[in-house]
Short mmCIF file of C-alpha atoms and ligand atoms in Angstrom, two decimals:
data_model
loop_
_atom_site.label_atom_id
_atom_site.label_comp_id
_atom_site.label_asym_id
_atom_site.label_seq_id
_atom_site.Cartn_x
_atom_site.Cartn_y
_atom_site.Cartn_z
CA UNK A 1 91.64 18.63 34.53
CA UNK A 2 88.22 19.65 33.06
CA UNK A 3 85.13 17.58 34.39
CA UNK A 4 81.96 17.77 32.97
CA UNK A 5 79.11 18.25 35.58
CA UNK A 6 78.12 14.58 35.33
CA UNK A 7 81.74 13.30 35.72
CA UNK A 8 81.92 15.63 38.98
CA UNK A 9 78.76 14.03 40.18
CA UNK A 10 79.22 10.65 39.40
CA UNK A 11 82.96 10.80 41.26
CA UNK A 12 81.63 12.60 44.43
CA UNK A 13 79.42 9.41 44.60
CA UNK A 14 82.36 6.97 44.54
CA UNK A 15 84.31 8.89 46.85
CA UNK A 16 81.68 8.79 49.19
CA UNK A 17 80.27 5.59 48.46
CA UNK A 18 83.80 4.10 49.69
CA UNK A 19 83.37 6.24 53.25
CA UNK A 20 80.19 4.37 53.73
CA UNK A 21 81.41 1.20 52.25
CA UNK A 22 78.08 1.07 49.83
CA UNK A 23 77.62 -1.97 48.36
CA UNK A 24 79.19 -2.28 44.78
CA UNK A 25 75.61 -2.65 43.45
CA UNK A 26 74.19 -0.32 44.86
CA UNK A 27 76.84 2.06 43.79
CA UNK A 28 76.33 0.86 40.87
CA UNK A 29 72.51 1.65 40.39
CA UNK A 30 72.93 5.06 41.81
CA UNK A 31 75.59 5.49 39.11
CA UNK A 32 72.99 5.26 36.51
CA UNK A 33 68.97 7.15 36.20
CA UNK A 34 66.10 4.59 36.39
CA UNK A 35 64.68 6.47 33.69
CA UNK A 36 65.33 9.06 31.04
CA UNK A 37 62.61 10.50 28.89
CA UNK A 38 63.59 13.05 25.97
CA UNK A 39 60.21 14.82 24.21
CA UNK A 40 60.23 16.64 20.92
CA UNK A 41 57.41 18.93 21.09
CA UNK A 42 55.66 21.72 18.77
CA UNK A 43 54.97 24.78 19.60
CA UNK A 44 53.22 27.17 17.99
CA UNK A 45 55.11 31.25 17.78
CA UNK A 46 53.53 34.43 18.17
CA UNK A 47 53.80 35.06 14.70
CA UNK A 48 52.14 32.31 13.74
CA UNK A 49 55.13 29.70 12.80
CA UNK A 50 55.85 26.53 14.27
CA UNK A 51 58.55 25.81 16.38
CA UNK A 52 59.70 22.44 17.75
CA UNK A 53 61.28 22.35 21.01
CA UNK A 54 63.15 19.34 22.92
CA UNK A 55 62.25 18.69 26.34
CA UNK A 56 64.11 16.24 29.10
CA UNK A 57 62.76 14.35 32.40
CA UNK A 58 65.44 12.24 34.40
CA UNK A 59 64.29 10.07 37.27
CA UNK A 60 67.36 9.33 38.90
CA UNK A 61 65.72 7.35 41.74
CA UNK A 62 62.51 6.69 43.78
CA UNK A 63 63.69 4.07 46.71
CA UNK A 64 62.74 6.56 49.53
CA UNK A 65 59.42 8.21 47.44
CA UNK A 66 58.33 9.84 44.63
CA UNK A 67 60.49 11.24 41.97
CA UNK A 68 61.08 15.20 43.00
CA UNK A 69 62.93 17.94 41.33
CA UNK A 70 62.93 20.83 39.42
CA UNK A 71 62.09 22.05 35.64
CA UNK A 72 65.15 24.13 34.07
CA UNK A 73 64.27 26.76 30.76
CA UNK A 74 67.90 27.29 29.69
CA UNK A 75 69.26 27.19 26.35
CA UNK A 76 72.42 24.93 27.17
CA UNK A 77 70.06 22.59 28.97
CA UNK A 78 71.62 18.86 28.06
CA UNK A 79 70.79 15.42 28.80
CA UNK A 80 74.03 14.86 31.03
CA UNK A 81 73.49 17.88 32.74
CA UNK A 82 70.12 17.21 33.79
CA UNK A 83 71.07 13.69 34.97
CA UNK A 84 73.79 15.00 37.50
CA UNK A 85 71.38 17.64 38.45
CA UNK A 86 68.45 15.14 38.87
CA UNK A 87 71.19 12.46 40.71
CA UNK A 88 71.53 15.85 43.13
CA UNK A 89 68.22 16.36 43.89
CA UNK A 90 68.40 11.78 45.21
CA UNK A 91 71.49 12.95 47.33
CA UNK A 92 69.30 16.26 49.00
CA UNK A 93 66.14 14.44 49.93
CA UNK A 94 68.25 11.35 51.22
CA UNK A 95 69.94 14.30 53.38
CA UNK A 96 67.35 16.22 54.56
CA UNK A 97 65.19 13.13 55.66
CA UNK A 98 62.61 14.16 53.46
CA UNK A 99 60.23 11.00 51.46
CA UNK A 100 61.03 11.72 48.18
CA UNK A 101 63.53 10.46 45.26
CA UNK A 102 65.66 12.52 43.09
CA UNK A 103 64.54 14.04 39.09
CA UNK A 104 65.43 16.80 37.00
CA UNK A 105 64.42 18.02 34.33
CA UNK A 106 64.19 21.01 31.45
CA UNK A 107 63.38 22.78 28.16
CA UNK A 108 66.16 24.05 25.99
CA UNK A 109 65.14 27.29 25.23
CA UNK A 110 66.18 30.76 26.09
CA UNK A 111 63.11 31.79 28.17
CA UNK A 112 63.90 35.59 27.75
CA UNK A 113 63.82 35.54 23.68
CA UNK A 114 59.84 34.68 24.16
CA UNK A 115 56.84 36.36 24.84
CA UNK A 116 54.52 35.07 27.90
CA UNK A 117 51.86 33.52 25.83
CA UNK A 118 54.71 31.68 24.45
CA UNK A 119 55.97 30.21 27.06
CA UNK A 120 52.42 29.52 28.55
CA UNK A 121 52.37 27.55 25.52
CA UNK A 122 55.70 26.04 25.91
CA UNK A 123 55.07 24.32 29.22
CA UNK A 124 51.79 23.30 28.58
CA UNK A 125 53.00 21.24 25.18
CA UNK A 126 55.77 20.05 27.81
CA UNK A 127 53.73 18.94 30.28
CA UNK A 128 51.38 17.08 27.99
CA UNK A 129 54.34 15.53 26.12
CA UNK A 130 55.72 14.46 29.10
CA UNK A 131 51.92 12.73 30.04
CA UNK A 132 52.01 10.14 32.57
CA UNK A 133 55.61 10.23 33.32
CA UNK A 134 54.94 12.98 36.22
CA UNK A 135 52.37 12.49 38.48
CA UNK A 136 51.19 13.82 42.30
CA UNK A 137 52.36 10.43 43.78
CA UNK A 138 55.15 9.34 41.19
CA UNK A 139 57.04 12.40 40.19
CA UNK A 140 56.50 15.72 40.94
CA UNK A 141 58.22 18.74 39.70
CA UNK A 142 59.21 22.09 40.76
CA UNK A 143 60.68 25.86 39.74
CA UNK A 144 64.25 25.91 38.71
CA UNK A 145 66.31 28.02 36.63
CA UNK A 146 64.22 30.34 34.07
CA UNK A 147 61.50 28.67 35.65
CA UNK A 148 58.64 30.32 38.71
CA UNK A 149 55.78 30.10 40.21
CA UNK A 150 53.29 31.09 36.57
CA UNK A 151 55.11 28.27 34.96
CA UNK A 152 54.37 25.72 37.62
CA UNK A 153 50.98 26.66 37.78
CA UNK A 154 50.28 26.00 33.89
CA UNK A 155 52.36 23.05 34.30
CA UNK A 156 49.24 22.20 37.21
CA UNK A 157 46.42 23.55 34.96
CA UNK A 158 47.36 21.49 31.87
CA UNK A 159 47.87 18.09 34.33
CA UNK A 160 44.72 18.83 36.18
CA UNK A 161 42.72 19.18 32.50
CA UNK A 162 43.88 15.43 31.54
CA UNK A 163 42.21 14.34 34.31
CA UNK A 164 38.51 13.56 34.59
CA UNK A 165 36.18 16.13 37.16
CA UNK A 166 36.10 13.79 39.93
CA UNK A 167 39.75 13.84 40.35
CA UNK A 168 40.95 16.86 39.07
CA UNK A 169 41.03 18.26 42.56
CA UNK A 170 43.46 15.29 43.78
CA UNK A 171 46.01 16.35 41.36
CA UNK A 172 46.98 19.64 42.88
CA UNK A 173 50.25 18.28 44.51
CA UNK A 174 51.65 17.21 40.63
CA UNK A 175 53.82 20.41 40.87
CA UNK A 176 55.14 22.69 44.07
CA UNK A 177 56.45 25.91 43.89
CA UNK A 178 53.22 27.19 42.96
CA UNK A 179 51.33 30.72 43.68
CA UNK A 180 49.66 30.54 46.41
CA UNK A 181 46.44 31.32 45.02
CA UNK A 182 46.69 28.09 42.91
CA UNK A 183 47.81 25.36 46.18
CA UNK A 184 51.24 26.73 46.73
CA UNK A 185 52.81 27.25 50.28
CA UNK A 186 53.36 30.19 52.45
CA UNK A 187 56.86 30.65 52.19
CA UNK A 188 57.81 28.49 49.19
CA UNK A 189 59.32 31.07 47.03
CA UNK A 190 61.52 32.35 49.34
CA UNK A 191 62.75 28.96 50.96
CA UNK A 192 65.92 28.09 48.90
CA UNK A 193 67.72 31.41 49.95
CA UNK A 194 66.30 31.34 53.14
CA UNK A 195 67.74 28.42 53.64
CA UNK A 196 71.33 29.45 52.55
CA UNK A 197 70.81 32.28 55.12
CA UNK A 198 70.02 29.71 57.96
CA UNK A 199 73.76 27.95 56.77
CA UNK A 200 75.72 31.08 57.22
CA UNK A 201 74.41 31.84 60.59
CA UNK A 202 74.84 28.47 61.20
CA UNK A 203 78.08 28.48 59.85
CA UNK A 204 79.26 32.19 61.64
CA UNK A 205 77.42 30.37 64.94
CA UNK A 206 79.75 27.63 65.16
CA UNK A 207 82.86 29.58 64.19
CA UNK A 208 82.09 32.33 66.64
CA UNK A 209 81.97 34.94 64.10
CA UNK A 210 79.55 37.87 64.28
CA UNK A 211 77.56 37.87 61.24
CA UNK A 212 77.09 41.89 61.51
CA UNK A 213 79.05 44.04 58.83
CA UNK A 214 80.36 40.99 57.34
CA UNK A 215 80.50 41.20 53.33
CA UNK A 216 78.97 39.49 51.47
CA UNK A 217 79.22 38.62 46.97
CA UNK A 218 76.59 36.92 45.06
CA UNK A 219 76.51 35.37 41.83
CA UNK A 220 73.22 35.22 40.54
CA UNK A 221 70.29 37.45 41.35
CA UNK A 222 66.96 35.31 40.85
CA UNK A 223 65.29 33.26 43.22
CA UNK A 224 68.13 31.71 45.20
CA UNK A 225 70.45 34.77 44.90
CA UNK A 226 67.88 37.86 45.32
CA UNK A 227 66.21 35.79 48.38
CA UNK A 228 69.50 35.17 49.92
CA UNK A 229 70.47 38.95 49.71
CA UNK A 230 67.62 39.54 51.61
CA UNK A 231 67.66 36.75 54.30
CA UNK A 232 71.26 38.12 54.52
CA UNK A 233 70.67 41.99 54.72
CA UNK A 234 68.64 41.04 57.90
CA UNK A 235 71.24 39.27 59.44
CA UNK A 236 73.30 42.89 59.24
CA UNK A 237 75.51 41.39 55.89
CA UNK A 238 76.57 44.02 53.65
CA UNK A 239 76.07 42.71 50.13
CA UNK A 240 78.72 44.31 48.30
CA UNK A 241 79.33 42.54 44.56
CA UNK A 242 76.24 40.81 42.47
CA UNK A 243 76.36 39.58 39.42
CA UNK A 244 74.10 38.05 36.43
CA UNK A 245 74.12 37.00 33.38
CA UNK A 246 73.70 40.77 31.90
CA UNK A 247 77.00 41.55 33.84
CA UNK A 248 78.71 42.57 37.48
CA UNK A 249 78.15 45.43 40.05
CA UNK A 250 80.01 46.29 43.34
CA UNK A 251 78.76 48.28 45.96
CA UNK A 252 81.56 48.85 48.87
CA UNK A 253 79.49 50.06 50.95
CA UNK A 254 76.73 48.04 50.79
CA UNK A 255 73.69 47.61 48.60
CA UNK A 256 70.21 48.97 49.38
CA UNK A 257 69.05 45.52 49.02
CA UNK A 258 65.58 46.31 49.03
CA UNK A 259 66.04 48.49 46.06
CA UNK A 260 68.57 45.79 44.27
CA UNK A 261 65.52 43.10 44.98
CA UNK A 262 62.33 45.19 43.44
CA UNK A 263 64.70 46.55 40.24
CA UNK A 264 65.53 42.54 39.50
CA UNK A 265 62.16 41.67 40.44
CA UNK A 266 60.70 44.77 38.06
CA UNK A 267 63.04 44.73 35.14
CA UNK A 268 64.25 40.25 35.58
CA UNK A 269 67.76 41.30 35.70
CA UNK A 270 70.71 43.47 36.94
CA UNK A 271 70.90 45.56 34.21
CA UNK A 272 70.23 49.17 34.85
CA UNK A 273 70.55 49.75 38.39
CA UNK A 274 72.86 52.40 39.20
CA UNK A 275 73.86 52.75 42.46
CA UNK A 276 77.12 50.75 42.12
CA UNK A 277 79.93 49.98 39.79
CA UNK A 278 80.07 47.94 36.82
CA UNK A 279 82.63 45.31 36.93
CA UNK A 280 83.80 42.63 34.86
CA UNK A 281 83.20 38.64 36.06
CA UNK A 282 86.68 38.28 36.65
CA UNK A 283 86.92 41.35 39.05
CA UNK A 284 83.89 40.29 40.86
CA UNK A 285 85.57 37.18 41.64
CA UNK A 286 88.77 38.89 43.37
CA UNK A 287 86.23 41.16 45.32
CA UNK A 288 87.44 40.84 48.66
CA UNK A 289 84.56 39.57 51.28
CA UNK A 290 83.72 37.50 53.74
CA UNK A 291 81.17 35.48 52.24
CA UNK A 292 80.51 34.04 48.78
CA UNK A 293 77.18 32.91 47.77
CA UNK A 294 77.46 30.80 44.18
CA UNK A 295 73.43 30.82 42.86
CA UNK A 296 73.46 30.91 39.08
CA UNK A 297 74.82 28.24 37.43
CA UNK A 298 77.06 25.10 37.46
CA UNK A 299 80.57 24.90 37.23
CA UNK A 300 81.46 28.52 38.19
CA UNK A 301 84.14 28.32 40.44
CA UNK A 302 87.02 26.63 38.86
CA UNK A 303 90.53 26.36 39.75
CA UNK A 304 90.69 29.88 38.70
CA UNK A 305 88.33 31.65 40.24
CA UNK A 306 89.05 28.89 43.48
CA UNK A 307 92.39 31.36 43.38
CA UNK A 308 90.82 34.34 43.01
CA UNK A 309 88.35 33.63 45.98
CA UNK A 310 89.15 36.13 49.28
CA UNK A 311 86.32 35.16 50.93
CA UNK A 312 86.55 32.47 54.75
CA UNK A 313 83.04 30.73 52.99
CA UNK A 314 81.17 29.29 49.74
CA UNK A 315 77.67 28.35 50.36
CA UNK A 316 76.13 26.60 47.80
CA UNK A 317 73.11 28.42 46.52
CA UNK A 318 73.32 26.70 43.09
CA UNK A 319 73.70 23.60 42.41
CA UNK A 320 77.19 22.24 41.05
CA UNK A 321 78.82 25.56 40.87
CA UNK A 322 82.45 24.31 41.77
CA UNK A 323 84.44 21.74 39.87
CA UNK A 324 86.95 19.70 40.97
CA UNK A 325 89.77 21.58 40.78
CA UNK A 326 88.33 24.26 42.00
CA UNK A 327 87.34 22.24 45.51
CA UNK A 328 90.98 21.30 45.73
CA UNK A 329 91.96 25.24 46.10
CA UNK A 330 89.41 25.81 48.36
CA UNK A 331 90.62 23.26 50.30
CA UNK A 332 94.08 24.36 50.18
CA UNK A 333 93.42 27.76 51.39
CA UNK A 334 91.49 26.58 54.20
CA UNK A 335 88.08 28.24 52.43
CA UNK A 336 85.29 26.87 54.34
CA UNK A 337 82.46 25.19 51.91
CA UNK A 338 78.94 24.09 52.70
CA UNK A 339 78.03 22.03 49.84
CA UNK A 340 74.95 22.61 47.43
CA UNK A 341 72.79 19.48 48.45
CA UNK A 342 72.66 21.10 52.09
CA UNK A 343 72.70 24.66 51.05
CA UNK A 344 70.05 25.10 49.07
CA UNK A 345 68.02 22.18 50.21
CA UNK A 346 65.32 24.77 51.84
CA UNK A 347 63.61 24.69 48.50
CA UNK A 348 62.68 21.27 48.10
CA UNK A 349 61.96 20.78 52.09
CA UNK A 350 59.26 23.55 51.57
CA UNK A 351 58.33 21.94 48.60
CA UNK A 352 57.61 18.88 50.59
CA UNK A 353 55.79 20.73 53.05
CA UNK A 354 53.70 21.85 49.73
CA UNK A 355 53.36 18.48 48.89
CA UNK A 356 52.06 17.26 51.95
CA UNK A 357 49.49 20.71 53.17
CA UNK A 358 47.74 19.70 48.93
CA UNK A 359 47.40 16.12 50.34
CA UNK A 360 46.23 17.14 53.50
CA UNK A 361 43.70 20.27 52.06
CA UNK A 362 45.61 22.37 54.50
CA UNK A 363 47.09 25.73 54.78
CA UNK A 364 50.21 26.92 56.91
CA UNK A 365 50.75 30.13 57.94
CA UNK A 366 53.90 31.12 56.94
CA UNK A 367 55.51 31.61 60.92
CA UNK A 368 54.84 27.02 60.83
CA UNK A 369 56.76 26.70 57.58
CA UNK A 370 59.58 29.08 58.57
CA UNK A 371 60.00 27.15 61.53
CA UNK A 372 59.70 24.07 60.50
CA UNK A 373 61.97 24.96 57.75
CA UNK A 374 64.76 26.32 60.27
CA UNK A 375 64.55 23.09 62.34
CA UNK A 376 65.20 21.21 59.19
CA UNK A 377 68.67 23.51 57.94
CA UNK A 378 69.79 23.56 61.48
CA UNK A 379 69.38 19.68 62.11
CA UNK A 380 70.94 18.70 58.43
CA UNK A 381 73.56 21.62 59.08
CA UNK A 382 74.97 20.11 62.24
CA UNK A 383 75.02 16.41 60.89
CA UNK A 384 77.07 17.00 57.99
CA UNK A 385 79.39 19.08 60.51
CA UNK A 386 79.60 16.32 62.80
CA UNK A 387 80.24 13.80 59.92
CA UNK A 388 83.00 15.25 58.28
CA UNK A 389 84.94 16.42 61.66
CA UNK A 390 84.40 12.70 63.11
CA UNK A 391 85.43 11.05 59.47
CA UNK A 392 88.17 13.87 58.54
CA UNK A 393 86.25 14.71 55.37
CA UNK A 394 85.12 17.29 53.58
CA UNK A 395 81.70 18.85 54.14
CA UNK A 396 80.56 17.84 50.60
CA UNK A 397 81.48 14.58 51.23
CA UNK A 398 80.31 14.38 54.47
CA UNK A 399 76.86 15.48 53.44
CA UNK A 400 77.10 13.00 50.14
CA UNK A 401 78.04 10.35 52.62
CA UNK A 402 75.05 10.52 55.32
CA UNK A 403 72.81 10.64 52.10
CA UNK A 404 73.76 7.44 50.71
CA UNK A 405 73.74 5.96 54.28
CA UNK A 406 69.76 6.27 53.74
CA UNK A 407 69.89 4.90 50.89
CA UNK A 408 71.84 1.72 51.35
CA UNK A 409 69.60 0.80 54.31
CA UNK A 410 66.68 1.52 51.83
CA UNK A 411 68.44 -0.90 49.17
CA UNK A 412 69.79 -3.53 52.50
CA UNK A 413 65.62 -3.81 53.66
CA UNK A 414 64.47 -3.74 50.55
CA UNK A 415 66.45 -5.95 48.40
CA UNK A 416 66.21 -5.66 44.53
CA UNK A 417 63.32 -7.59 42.74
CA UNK A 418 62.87 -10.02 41.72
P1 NAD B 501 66.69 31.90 38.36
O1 NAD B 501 66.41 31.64 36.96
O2 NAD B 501 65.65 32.52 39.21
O3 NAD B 501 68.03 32.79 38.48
C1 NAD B 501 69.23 32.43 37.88
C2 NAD B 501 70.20 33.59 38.01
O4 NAD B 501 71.46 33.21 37.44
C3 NAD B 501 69.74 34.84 37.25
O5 NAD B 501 70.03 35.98 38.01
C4 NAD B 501 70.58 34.79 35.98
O6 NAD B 501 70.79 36.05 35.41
C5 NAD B 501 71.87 34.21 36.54
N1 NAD B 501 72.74 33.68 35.50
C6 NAD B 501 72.40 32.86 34.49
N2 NAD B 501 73.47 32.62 33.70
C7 NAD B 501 74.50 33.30 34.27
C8 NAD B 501 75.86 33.44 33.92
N3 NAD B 501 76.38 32.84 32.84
N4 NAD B 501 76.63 34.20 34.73
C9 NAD B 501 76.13 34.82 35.81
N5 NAD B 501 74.85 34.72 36.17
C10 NAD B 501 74.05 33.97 35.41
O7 NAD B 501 67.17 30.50 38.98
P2 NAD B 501 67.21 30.06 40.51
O8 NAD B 501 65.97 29.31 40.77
O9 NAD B 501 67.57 31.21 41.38
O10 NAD B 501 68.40 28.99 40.47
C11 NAD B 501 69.77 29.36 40.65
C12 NAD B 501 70.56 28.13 41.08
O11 NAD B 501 70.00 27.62 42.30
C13 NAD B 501 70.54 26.95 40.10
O12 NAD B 501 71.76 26.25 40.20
C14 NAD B 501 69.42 26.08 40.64
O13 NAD B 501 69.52 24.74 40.23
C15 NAD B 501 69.64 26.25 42.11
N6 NAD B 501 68.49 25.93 42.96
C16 NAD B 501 67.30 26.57 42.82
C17 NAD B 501 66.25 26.26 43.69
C18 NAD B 501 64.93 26.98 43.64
O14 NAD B 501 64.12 26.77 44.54
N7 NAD B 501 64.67 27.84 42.69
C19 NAD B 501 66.42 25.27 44.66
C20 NAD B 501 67.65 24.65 44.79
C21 NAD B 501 68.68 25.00 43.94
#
């Protein structure tokens, strides 16, 4: 049966909410965004026309700290999409013990149709519509899909502008993911696939499997995908099948990642590079490997491609990429997962380390975030195995479960008000 993104969501939580025997209103609150703000904005083209844009911001929840998540430039972004995405992001910082809520949110607009001046002007309308809904200490935002490090740092700029001189400095931590140049952290842009890398070594280190000449497919070849490749290649995994959304390559003997990296990072896609063979999507999906590395886009791996799969892992670079259905044939052929909100949870925890070195006027070097980062994967990697071999659960449950554990003692100390 077909689930859309935010049914998936929404019944992960009540599966799990019944393993930690979550009070029904609790459940019930976490079922639902405290707040969702929809902005129409103008923009003005290139050419001189006028263009009106829509713009969403969903704060799931803020019990354990400030709203956090990121900003998505995609033109199928939807307001029930961004919820379960935003609900996500409540679920990862619960996880990884880090002091922030959950939020989401995005542009609809297909960020490759327009020019950089437009989008400059894009996210600043965006960030001005959305006015005091974001702030350093109430909701901060952060690079997603068809979003990076230039957009964050307009996002900054046009905060920091609204505010008067003897504060504008304070305001630095209203967005991570920036360039360094502008407040951002050593270490930052990298973090989400590093992160992934850290679970398959994790996840080869507890099977006893040596990680060397492994193989390796990956779906998606921006930040999360292209930075996983890498963190990968290093751990001697051949990368053999990529994909984007200008089509599907395979490489059986290996990609010269390196190369693969600076041709994305030169040219912002796939298309072009010719040392392997085109394939279609559906081929890329029977590739035989060992390891499968989701970071595009939700909803991906279906029943179908669930059968297709020959791979012994899924780590979740993106977020939401399997359905239901498609979880029950992983399960049934014994495919090990390691869900999204631990997977590619290295971006926000070096977001918060962001967060907290703008507070602090400090700067890491990036050897203290990397490590600190690894402690973190490591630490949230191992509870969510322990969980869901002492329950009998699934890892995505598992890690769902120890999340809203945090939260209901958050809810139990806290009460509701009045
Ligand atoms: P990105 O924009 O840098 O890259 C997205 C990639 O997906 C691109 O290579 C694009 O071509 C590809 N893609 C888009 N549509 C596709 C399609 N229909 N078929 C195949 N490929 C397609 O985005 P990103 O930041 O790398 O995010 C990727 C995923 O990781 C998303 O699910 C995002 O929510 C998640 N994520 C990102 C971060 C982060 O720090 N950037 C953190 C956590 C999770």
């Amino acid at each position: 049966m077909a689930h859309s993104f935010l049914e998936t969501v929404q019944k992960h939580l009540q599966i799990a909410a019944d393993v930690v025997q979550l009070p029904r209103h609790v459940a019930d609150i976490l079922a639902h965004p405290k707040n969702e703000i929809i902005v129409n904005f103008p923009v003005r083209m290139d050419d001189g026309s006028m263009r009106i844009f829509t713009g969403y911001r969903i704060q799931h929840n803020n019990i354990r700290g400030p709203y956090k998540g990121g900003i998505r430039y995609h033109q199928d972004v939807n307001l029930d999409d961004v919820k379960a995405l935003a609900a996500l992001m409540t679920w990862k910082c619960s996880l990884m013990d880090i002091p922030f809520g959950g939020a989401k949110g995005g542009v609809k607009v297909n960020p490759h149709l327009h020019s950089k001046d437009e989008l400059m002007r894009i996210t600043r309308r965006f960030t001005h519509a959305l006015g005091s809904n974001i702030g350093p200490d109430y909701d901060i935002p952060a690079p997603d899909v068809g979003t990076n490090a230039q957009v964050m740092v307009w996002m900054m700029d046009t905060y920091m502008n609204r505010s008067d001189d003897l504060t504008k400095n304070a305001q630095r931590g209203i967005v991570t993911g920036k360039t360094i140049n502008a407040g951002g952290s050593q270490g930052r842009e990298q973090a989400t696939g590093q992160g992934v890398a850290f679970c398959v070594r994790e996840w080869a280190r507890m099977k006893g499997i040596v990680l060397s000449g492994k193989r390796a497919i990956i779906q998606g070849f921006g930040n999360v995908g292209s930075y996983a490749a890498k963190f990968l290649d290093q751990l001697g995994v051949r990368v053999v099948a990529v994909g984007d959304h200008t089509g599907y390559l395979r490489n059986e003997r290996g990609f010269d990642v390196a190369k693969l990296f600076n041709h994305a990072r030169q040219f912002g896609s796939l298309a072009g590079f010719q040392e392997g063979d085109p394939i279609s999507r559906d081929e890329f999906f029977q590739t035989k490997a060992d390891i499968f590395i989701p970071a595009a886009l939700e909803n991906q791996i279906t029943s179908k491609e669930a059968e297709w799969l020959e791979v012994q892992c899924v780590v979740e670079g993106a977020n939401g990429p399997t359905s239901p259905d498609g979880d029950t044939v992983l399960t049934a052929k014994k495919i090990d997962v390691i869900p999204d909100i631990l997977a590619n949870a290295g971006g926000v925890t070096v977001s918060y380390f962001e967060w907290i070195q703008n507070k602090r006027s400090e700067f890491w070097d990036l050897e203290e975030v990397e490590q600190k980062l690894e402690k973190k994967m490591v630490k949230a990697y191992a509870k969510v195995m322990e969980y869901s071999k002492r329950k009998g659960i699934s890892n995505r449950i598992a890690a769902y479960a120890i999340a809203l554990e945090n939260l209901k003692v958050a809810y139990e100390e806290r009460g509701i008000f009045p």
